[in-house]
PDB file of C-alpha atoms and ligand atoms in Angstrom:
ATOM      1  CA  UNK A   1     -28.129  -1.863  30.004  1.00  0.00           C
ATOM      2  CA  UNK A   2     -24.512  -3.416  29.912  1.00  0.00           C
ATOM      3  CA  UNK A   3     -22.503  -3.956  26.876  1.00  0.00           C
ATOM      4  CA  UNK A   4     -21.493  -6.779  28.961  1.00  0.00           C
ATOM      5  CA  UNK A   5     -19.590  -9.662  26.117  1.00  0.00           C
ATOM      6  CA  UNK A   6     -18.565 -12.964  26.535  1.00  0.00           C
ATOM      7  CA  UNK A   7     -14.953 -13.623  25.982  1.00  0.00           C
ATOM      8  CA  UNK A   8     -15.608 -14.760  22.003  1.00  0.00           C
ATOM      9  CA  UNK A   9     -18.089 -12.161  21.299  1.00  0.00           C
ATOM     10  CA  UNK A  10     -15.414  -9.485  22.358  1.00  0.00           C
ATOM     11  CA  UNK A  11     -12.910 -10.985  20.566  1.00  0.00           C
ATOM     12  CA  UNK A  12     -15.147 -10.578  17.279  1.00  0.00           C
ATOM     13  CA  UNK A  13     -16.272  -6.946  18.158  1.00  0.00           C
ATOM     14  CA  UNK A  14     -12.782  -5.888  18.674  1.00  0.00           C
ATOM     15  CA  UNK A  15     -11.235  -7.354  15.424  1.00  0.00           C
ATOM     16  CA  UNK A  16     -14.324  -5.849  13.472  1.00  0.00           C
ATOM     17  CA  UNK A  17     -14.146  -2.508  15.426  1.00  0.00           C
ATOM     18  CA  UNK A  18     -10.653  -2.493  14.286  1.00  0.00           C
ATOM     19  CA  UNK A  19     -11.170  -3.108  10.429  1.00  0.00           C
ATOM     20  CA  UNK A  20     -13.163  -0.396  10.367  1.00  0.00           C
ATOM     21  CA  UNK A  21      -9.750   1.595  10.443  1.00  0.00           C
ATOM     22  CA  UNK A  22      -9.451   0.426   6.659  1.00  0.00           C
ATOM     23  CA  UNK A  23     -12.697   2.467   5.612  1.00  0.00           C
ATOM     24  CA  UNK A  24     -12.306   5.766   4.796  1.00  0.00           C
ATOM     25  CA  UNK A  25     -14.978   8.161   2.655  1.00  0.00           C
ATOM     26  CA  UNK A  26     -15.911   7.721  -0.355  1.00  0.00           C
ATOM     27  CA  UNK A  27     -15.459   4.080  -0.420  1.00  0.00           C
ATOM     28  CA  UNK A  28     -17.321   0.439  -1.612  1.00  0.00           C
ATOM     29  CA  UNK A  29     -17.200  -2.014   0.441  1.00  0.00           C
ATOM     30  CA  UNK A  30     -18.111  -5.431   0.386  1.00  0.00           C
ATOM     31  CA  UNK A  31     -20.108  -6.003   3.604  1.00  0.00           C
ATOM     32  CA  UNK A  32     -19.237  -9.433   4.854  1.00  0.00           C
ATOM     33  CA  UNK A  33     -21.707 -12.322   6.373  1.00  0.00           C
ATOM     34  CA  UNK A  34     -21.952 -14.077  10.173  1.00  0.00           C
ATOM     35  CA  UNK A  35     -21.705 -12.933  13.352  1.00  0.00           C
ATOM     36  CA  UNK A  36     -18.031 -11.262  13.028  1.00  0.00           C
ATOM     37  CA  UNK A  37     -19.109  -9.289   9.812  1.00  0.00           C
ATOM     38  CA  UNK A  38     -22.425  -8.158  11.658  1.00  0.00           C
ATOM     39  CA  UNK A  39     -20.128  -6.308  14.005  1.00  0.00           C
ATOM     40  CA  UNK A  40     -18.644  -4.521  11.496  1.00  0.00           C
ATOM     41  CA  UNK A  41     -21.898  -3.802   9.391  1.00  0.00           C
ATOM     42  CA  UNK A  42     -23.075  -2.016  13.098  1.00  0.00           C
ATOM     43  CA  UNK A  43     -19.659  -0.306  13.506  1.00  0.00           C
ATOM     44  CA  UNK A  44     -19.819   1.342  10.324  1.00  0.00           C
ATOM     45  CA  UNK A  45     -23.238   2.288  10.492  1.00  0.00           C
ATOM     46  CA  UNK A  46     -22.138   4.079  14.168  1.00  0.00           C
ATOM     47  CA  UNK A  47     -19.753   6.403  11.435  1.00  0.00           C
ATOM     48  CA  UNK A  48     -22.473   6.445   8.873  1.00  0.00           C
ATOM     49  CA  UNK A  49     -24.435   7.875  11.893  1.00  0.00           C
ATOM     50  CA  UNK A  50     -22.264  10.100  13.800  1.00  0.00           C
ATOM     51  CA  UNK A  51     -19.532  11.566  11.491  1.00  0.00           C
ATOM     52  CA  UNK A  52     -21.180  11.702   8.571  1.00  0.00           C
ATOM     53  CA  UNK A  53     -19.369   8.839   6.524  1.00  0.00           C
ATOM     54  CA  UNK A  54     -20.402   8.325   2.951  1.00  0.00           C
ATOM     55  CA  UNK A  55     -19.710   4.786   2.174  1.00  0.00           C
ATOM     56  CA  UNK A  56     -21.870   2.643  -0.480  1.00  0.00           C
ATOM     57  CA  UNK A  57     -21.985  -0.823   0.933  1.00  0.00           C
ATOM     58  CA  UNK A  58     -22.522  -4.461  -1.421  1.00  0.00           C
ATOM     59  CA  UNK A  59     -23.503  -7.051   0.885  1.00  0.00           C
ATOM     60  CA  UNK A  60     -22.710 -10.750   0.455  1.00  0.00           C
ATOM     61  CA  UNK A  61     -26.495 -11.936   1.781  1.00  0.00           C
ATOM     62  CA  UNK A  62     -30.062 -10.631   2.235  1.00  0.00           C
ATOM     63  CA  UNK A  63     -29.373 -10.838   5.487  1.00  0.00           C
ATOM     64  CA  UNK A  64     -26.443  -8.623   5.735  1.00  0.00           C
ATOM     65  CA  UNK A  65     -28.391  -6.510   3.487  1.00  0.00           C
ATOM     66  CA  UNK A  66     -31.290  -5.960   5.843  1.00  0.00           C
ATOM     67  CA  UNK A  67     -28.709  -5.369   8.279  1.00  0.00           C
ATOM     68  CA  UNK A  68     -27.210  -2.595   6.673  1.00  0.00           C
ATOM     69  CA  UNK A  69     -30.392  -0.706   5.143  1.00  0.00           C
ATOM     70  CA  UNK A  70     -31.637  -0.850   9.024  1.00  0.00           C
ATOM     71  CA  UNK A  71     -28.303   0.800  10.091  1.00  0.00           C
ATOM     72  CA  UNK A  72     -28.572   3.870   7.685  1.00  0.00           C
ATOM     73  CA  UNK A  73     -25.875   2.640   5.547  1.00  0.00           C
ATOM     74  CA  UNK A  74     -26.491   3.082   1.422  1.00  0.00           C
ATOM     75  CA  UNK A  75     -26.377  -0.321  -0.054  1.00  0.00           C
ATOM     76  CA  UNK A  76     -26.335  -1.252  -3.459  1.00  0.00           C
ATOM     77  CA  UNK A  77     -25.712  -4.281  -6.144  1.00  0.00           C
ATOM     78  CA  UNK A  78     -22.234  -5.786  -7.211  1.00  0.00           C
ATOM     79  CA  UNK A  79     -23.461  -5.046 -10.779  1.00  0.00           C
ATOM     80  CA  UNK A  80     -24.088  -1.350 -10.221  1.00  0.00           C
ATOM     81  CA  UNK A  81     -20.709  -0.912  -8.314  1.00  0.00           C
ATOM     82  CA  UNK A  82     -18.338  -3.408 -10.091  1.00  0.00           C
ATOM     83  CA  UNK A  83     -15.650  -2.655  -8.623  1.00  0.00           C
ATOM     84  CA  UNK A  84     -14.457  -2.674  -4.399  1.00  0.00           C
ATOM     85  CA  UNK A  85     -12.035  -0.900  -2.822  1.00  0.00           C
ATOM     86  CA  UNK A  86     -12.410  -3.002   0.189  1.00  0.00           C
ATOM     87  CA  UNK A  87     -14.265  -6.030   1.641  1.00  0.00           C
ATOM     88  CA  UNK A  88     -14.486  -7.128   5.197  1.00  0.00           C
ATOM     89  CA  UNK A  89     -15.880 -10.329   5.818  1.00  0.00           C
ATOM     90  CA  UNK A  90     -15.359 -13.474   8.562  1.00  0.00           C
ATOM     91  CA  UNK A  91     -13.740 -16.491   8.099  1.00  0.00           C
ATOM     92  CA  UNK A  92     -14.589 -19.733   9.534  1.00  0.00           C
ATOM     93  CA  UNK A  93     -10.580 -20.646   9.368  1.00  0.00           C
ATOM     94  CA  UNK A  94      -7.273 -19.317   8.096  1.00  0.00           C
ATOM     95  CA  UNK A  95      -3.844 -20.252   7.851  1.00  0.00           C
ATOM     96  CA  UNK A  96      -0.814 -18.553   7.297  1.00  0.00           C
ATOM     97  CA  UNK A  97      -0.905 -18.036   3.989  1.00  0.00           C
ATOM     98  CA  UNK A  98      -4.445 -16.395   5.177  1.00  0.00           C
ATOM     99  CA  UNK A  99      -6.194 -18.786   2.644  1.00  0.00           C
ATOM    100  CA  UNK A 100      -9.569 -19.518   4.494  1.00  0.00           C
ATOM    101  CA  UNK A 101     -12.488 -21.471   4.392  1.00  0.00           C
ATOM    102  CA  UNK A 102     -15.578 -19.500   4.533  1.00  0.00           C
ATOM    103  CA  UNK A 103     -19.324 -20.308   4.514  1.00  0.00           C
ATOM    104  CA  UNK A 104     -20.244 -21.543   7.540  1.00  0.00           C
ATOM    105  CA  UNK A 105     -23.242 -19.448   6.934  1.00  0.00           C
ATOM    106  CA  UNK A 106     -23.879 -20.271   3.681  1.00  0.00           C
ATOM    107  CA  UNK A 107     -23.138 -17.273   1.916  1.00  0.00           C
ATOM    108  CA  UNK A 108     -19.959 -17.814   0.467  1.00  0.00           C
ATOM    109  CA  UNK A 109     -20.681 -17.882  -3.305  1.00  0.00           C
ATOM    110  CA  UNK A 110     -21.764 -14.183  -2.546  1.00  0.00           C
ATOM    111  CA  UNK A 111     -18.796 -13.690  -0.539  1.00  0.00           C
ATOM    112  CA  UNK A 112     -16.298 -14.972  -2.920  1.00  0.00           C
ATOM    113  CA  UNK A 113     -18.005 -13.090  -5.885  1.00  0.00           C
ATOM    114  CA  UNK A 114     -17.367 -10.039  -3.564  1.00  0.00           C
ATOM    115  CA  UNK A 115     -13.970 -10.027  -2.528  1.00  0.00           C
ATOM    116  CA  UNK A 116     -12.506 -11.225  -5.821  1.00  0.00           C
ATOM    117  CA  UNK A 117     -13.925  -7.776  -7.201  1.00  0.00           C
ATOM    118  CA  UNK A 118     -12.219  -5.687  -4.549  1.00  0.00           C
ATOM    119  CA  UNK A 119      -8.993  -4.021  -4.440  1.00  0.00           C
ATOM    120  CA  UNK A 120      -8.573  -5.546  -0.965  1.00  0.00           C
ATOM    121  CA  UNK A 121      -9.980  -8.410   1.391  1.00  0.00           C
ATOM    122  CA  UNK A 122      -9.621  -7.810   5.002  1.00  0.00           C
ATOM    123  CA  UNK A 123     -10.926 -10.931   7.606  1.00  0.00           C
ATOM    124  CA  UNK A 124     -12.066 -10.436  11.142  1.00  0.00           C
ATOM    125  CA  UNK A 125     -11.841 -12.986  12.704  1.00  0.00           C
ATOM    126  CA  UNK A 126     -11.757 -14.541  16.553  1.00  0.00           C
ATOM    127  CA  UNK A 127      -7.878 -15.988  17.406  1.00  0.00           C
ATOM    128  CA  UNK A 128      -9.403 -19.885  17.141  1.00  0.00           C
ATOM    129  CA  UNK A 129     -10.243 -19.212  13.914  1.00  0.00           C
ATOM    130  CA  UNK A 130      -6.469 -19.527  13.070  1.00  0.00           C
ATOM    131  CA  UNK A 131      -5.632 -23.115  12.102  1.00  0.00           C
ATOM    132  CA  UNK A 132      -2.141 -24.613  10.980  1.00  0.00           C
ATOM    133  CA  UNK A 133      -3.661 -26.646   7.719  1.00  0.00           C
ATOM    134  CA  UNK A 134      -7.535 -25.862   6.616  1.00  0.00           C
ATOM    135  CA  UNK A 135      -9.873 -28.455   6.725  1.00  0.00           C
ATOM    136  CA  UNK A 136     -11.282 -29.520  10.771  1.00  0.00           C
ATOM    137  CA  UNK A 137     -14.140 -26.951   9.591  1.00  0.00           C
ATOM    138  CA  UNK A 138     -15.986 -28.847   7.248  1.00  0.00           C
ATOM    139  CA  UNK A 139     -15.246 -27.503   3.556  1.00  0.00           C
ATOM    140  CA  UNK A 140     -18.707 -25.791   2.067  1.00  0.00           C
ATOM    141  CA  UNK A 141     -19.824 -26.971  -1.222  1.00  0.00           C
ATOM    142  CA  UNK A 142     -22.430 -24.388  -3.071  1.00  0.00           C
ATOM    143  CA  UNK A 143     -24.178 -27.090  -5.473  1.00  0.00           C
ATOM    144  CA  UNK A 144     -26.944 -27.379  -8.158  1.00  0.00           C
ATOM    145  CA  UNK A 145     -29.967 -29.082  -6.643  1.00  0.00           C
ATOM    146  CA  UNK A 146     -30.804 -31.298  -9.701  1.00  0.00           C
ATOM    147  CA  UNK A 147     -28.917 -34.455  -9.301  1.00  0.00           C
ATOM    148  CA  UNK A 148     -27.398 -33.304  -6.372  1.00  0.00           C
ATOM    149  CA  UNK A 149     -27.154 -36.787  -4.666  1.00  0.00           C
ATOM    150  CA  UNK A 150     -25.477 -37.926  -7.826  1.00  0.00           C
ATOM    151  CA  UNK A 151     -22.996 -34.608  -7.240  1.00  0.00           C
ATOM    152  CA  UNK A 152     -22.171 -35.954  -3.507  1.00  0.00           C
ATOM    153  CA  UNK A 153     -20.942 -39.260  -5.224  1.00  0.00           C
ATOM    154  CA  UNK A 154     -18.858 -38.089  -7.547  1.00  0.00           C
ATOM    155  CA  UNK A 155     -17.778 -35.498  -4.929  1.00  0.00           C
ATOM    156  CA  UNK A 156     -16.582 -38.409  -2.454  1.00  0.00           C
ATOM    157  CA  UNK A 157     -15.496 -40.187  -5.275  1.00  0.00           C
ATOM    158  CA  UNK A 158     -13.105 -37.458  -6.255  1.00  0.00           C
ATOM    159  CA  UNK A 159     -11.508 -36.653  -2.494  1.00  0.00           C
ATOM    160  CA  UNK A 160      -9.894 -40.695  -2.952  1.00  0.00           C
ATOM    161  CA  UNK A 161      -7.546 -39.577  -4.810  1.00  0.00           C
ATOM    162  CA  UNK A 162      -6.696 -35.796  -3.453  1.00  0.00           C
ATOM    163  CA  UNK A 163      -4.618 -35.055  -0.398  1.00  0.00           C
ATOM    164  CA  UNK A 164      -7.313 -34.582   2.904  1.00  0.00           C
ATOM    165  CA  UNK A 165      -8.221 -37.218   5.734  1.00  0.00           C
ATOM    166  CA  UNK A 166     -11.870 -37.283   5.436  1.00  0.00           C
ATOM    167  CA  UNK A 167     -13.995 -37.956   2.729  1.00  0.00           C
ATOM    168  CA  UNK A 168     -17.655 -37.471   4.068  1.00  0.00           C
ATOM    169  CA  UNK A 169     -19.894 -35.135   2.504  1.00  0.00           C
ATOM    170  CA  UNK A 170     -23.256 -34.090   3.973  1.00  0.00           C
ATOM    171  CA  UNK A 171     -25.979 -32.307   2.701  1.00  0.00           C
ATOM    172  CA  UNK A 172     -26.827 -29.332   5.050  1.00  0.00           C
ATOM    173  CA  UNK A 173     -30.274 -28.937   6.370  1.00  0.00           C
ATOM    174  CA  UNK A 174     -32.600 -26.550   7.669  1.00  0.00           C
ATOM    175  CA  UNK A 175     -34.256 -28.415  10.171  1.00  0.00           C
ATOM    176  CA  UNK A 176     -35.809 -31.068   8.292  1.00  0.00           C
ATOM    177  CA  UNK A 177     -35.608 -29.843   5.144  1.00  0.00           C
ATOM    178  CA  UNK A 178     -32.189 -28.872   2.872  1.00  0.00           C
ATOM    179  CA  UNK A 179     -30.610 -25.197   3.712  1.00  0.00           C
ATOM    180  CA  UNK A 180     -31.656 -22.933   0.516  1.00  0.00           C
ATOM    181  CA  UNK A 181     -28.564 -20.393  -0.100  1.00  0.00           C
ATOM    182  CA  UNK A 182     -29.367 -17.054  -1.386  1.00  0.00           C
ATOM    183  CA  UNK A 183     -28.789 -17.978  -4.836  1.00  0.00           C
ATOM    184  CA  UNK A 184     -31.399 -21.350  -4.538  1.00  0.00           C
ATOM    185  CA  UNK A 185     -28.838 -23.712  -4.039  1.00  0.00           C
ATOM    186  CA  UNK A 186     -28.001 -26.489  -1.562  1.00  0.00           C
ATOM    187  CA  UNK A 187     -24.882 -26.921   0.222  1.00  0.00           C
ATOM    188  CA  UNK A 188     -22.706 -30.084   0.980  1.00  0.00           C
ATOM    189  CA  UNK A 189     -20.454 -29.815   3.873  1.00  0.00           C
ATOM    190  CA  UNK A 190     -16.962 -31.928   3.216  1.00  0.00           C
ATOM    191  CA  UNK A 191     -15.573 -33.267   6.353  1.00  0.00           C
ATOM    192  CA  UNK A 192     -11.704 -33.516   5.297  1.00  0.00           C
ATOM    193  CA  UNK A 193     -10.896 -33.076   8.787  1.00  0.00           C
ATOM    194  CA  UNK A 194      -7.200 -31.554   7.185  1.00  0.00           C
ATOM    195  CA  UNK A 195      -6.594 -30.418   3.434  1.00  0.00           C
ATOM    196  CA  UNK A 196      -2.823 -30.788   2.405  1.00  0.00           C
ATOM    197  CA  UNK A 197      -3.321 -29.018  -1.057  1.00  0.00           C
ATOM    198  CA  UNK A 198      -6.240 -26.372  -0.606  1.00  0.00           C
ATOM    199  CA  UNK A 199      -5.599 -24.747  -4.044  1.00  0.00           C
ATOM    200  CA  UNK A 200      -5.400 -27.808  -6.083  1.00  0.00           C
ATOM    201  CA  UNK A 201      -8.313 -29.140  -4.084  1.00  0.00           C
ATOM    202  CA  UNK A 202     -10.293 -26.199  -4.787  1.00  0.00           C
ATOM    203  CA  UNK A 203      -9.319 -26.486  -9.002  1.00  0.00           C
ATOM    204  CA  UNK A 204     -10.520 -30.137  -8.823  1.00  0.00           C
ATOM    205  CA  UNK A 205     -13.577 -29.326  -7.004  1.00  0.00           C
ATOM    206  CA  UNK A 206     -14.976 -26.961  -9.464  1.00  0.00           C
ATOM    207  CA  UNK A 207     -14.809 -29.054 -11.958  1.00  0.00           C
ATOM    208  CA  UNK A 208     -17.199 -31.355 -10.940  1.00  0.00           C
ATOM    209  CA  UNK A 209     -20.803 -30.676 -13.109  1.00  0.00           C
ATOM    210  CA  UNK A 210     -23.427 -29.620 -10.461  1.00  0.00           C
ATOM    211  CA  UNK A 211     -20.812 -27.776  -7.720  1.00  0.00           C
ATOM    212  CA  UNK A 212     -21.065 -23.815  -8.297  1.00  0.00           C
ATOM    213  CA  UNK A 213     -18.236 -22.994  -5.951  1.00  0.00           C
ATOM    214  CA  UNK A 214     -16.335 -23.985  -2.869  1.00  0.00           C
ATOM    215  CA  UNK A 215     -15.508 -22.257   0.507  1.00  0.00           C
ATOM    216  CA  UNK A 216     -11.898 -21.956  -0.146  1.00  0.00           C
ATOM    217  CA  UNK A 217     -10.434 -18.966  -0.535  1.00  0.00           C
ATOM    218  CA  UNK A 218      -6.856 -19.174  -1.943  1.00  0.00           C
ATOM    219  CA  UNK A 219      -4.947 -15.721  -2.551  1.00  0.00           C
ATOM    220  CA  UNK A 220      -8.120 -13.602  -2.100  1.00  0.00           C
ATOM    221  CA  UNK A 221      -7.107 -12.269   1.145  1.00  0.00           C
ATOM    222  CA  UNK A 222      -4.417  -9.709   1.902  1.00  0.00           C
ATOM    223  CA  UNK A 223      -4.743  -9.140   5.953  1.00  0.00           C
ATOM    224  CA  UNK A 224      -6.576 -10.322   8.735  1.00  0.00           C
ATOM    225  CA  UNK A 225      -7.605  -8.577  12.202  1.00  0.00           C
ATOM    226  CA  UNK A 226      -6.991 -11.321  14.594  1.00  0.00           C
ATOM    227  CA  UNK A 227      -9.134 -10.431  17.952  1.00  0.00           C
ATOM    228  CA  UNK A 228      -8.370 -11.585  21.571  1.00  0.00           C
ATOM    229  CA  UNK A 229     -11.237 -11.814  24.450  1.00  0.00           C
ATOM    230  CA  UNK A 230      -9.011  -9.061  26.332  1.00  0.00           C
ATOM    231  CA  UNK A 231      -9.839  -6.949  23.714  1.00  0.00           C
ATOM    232  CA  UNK A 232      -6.421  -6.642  22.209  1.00  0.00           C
ATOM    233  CA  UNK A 233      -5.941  -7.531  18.285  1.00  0.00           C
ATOM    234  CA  UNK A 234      -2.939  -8.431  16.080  1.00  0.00           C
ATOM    235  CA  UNK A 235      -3.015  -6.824  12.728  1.00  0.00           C
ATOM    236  CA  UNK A 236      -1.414  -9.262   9.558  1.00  0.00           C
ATOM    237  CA  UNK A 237      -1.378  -6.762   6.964  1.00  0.00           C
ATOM    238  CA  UNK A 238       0.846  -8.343   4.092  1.00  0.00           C
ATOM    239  CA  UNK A 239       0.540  -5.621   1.463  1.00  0.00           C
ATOM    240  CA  UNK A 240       2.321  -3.121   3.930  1.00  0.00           C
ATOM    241  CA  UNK A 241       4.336  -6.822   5.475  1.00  0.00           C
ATOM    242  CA  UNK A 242       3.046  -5.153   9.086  1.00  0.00           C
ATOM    243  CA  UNK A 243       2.097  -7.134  11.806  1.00  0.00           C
ATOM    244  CA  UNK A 244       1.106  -4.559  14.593  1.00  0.00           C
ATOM    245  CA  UNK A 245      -0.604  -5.408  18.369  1.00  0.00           C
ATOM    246  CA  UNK A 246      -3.489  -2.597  19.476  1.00  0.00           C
ATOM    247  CA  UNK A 247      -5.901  -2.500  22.471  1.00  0.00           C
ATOM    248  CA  UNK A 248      -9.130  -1.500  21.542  1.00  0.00           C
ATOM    249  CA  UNK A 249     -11.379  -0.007  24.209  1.00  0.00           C
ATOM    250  CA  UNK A 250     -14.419  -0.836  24.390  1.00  0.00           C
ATOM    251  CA  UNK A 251     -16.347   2.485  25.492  1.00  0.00           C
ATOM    252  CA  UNK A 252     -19.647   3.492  27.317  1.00  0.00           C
ATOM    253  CA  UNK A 253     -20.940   4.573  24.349  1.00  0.00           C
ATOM    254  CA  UNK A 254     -20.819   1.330  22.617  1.00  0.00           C
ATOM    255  CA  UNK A 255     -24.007   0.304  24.819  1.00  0.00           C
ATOM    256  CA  UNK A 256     -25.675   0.758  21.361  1.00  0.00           C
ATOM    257  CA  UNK A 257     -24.688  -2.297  20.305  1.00  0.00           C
ATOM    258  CA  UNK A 258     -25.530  -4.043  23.386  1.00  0.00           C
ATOM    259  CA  UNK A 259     -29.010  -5.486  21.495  1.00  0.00           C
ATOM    260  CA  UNK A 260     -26.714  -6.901  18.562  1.00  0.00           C
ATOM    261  CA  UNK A 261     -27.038 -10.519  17.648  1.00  0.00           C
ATOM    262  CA  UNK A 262     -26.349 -12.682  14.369  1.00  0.00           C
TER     263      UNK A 262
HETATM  264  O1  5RP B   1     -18.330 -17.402   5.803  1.00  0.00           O
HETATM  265  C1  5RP B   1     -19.183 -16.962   6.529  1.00  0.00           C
HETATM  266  C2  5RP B   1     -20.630 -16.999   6.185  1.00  0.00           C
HETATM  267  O2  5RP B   1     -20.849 -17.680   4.970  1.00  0.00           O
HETATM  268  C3  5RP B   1     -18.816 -16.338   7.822  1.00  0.00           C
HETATM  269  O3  5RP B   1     -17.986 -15.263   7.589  1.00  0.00           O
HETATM  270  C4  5RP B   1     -18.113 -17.382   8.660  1.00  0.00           C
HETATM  271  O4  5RP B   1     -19.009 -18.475   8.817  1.00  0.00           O
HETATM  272  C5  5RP B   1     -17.705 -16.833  10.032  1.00  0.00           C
HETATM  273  O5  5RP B   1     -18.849 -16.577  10.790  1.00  0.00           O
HETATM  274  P1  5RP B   1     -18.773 -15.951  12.239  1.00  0.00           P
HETATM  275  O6  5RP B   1     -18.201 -14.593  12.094  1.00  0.00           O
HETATM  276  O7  5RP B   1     -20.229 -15.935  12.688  1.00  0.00           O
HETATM  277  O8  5RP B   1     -17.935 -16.860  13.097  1.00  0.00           O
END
């Protein structure tokens, strides 16, 4: 069998292959959700495999989770860890600031909880990921299910007087029934189609009784691995205020990922 990827999918295996330059023994890590992250959940487990690496992973869904136990790789609670000294996680879009929006998965209370409690958070991500302003992704909103159509109002009541195009929120759905995040919530998707002030949108949103948390991530994350579908990646690193270009093979022995999917 071929690891044979499309142009995208390389472009997230590279930039995850790459982050897991930032792990080094001994180390928590916050194990990231989606596709991207799922990369870099198989990656490590390759060096939990083959060299020996002693890593305890937290991951940000019981998906990632299962994930990880499969691969080898010793997982464990926030609670019993408390503290990271990494997380490495997708992004759905950054800017460059590298605030992001994140849960297009629906696992970004998780995720958030996560990389605030790390020394460092590191996003892989694919190069159209990278946006001028935040906001064509529609923004998630992790919210209370009791009352929640009474939350959307005052939700799309709110966005009249805050600084984004669209005002549209829309509860996601599993099929025909409302997606169920890890934590038993439901999520509304805001379609803001641009956000001029993510950080004081993100302060207003929490406010409002019955939202939990929002997908936007302001000052949480310190680099980003940018990949490219010819394999190459850009490194934004702006604790060390590096940016560095690398080629990353792809090798005949990464045919073991070749059955991966997320
Ligand atoms: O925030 C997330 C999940 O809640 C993901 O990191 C984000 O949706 C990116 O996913 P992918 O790597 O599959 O493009």
């Amino acid at each position: 069998m071929t690891f044979d990827l499309s142009p995208i999918d390389r472009a997230k295996f590279v930039a995850a292959r790459r982050s897991c330059n930032f792990v080094e023994n001994g180390m928590r890590i916050g194990l990231g959700s989606g596709s991207t992250a799922a990369w870099m959940v198989r990656c490590l487990g390759e060096r939990v495999r083959t060299e020996g690496l002693d890593i305890i992973g937290v991951p940000t869904s019981s998906r990632t989770a299962d994930l990880a136990r499969q691969l080898g790789i010793r997982v464990a609670s926030l609670d019993e860890v408390k503290w990271l000294d990494i997380t490495i996680d997708g992004a759905d879009e950054f800017d460059e600031n590298l605030n992001l929006i994140k849960g297009g998965g629906g696992a970004s209370l998780q995720e958030k909880i996560v990389a605030t409690a790390s020394d460092r958070m590191v996003v892989i991500a694919d190069v159209a990921k990278e946006v001028k302003a935040l906001g064509a992704f529609p923004l998630p909103l992790e919210t209370v299910p009791f009352g929640w159509q009474t939350t959307k109002a005052l939700v799309e009541e709110t966005l009249v007087n805050m600084d984004v195009l669209g005002r549209e929120a829309t509860l996601r759905m599993n099929d025909d029934v409302p997606f169920v995040t890890d934590e038993g919530n439901y999520i509304l998707d805001l379609h803001l189609k641009r956000i001029g002030n993510p950080r004081q949108l993100s302060l207003v949103l929490n406010q409002i009784p019955g939202i939990v948390e929002n997908g936007l991530f302001i000052d949480i994350c310190d680099a980003v691995v940018i990949g490219h579908g010819d394999g190459t990646v850009e490194v934004r690193d702006f604790n060390a205020g590096t940016v560095t270009e690398e080629q990353i093979d792809i090798l005949e022995s990464d045919n073991i990922f070749a059955d991966g999917d997320d």
